[in-house]
Coordinates of C-alpha atoms in Angstrom, one line a residue:
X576 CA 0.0 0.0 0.0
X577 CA 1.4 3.5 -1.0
X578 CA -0.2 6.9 0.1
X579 CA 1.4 9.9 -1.3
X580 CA 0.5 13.4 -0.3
X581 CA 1.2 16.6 -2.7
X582 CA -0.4 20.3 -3.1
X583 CA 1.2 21.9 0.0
X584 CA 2.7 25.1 -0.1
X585 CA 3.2 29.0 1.6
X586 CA 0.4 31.0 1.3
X587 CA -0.9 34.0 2.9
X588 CA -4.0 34.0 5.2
X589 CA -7.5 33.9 3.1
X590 CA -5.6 32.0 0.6
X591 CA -6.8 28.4 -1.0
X592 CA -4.5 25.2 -1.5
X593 CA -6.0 21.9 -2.9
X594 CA -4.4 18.7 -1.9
X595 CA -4.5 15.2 -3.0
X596 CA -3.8 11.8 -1.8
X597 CA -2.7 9.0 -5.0
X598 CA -3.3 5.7 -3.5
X599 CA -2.5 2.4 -4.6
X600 CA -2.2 -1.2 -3.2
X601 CA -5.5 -1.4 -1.7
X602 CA -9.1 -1.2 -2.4
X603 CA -9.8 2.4 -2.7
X604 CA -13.9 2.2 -3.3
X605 CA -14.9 0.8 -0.4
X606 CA -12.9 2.3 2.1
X607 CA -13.5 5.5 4.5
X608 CA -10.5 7.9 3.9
X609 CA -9.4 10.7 5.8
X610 CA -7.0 13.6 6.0
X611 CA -5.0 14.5 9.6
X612 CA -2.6 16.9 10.2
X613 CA 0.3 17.7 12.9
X614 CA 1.0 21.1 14.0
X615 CA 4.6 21.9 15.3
X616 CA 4.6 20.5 19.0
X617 CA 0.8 19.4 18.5
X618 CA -0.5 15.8 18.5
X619 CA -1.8 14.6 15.0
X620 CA -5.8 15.0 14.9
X621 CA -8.5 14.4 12.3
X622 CA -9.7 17.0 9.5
X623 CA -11.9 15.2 7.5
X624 CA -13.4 11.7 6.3
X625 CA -15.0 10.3 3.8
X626 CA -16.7 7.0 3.4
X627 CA -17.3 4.5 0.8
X628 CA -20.5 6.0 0.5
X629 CA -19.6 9.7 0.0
X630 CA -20.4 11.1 3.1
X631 CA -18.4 13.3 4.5
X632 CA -17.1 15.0 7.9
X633 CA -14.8 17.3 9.4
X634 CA -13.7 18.7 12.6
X635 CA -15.3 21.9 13.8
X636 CA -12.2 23.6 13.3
X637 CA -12.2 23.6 9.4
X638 CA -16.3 22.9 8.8
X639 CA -17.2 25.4 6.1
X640 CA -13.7 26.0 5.0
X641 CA -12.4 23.0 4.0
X642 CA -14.1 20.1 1.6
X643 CA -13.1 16.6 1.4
X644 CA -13.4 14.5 -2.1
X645 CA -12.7 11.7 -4.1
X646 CA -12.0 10.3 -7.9
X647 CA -12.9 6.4 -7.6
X648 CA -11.5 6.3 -10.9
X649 CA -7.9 7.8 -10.3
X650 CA -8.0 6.3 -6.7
X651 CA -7.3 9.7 -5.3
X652 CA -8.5 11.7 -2.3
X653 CA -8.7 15.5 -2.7
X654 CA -8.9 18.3 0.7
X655 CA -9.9 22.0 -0.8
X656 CA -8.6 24.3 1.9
X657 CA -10.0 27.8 1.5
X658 CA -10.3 30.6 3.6
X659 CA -6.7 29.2 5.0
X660 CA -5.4 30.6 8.6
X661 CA -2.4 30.3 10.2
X662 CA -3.6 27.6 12.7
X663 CA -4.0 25.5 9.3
X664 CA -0.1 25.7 9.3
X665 CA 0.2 21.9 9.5
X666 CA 1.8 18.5 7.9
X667 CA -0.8 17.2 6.3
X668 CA -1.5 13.3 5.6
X669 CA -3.9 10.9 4.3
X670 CA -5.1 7.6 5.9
X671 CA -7.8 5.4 6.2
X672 CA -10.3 6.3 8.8
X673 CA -9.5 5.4 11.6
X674 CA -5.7 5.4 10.5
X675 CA -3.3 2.6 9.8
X676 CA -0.1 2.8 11.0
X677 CA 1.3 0.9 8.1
X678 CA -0.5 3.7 6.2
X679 CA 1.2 6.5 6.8
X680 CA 3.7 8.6 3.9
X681 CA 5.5 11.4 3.9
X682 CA 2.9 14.4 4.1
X683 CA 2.8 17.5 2.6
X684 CA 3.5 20.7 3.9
X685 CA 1.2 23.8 4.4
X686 CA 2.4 27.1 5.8
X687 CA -0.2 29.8 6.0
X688 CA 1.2 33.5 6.9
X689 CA -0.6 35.9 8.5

């Protein structure tokens, strides 16, 4: 199974990234997938899920401002970031919900100035 993250970046506050999750090794229809970030010094925590069944949720930090999707047919997960703040300033990583610890890759970086 491989998981790997990409679309991070620098941006300024208010600012949008879109990031995406290509996985392969596994079967990606049926699963519930999910993005988590860690913050410097923070414990990794949930930001949103979505099930084999397309619904969706998120934590009430980033409800409204960030939307979690996914292409069955290129096995990728997709988290739209907009309205970005500088608490988003995270690694950010995909798993499946709840995670695997053989899941895990390398993240992607977001850094959101103020």
């Amino acid at each position: 199974v491989q998981l790997v993250e990409s679309g991070g970046g620098l941006v300024q506050a208010g600012e949008s990234l879109r990031l995406s999750c290509a996985v392969s090794g596994t079967l990606f229809a049926i699963n519930t997938w999910g993005w988590y970030r860690q913050a410097p010094g923070k414990q990794r925590e949930s930001v949103a899920q979505i099930t084999g069944g397309g619904r969706t949720t998120y934590a009430d930090s980033v409800k409204g401002r960030f939307t979690i999707t996914r292409d069955i047919a290129k096995n990728t997960v997709y988290l739209q970031m907009n309205s970005l703040k500088p608490e988003d300033t995270a690694v950010y990583y995909c798993n499946k919900s709840p995670p695997s610890s053989a899941y895990w890759g390398q993240g992607t970086q977001v850094t959101v100035s103020s």
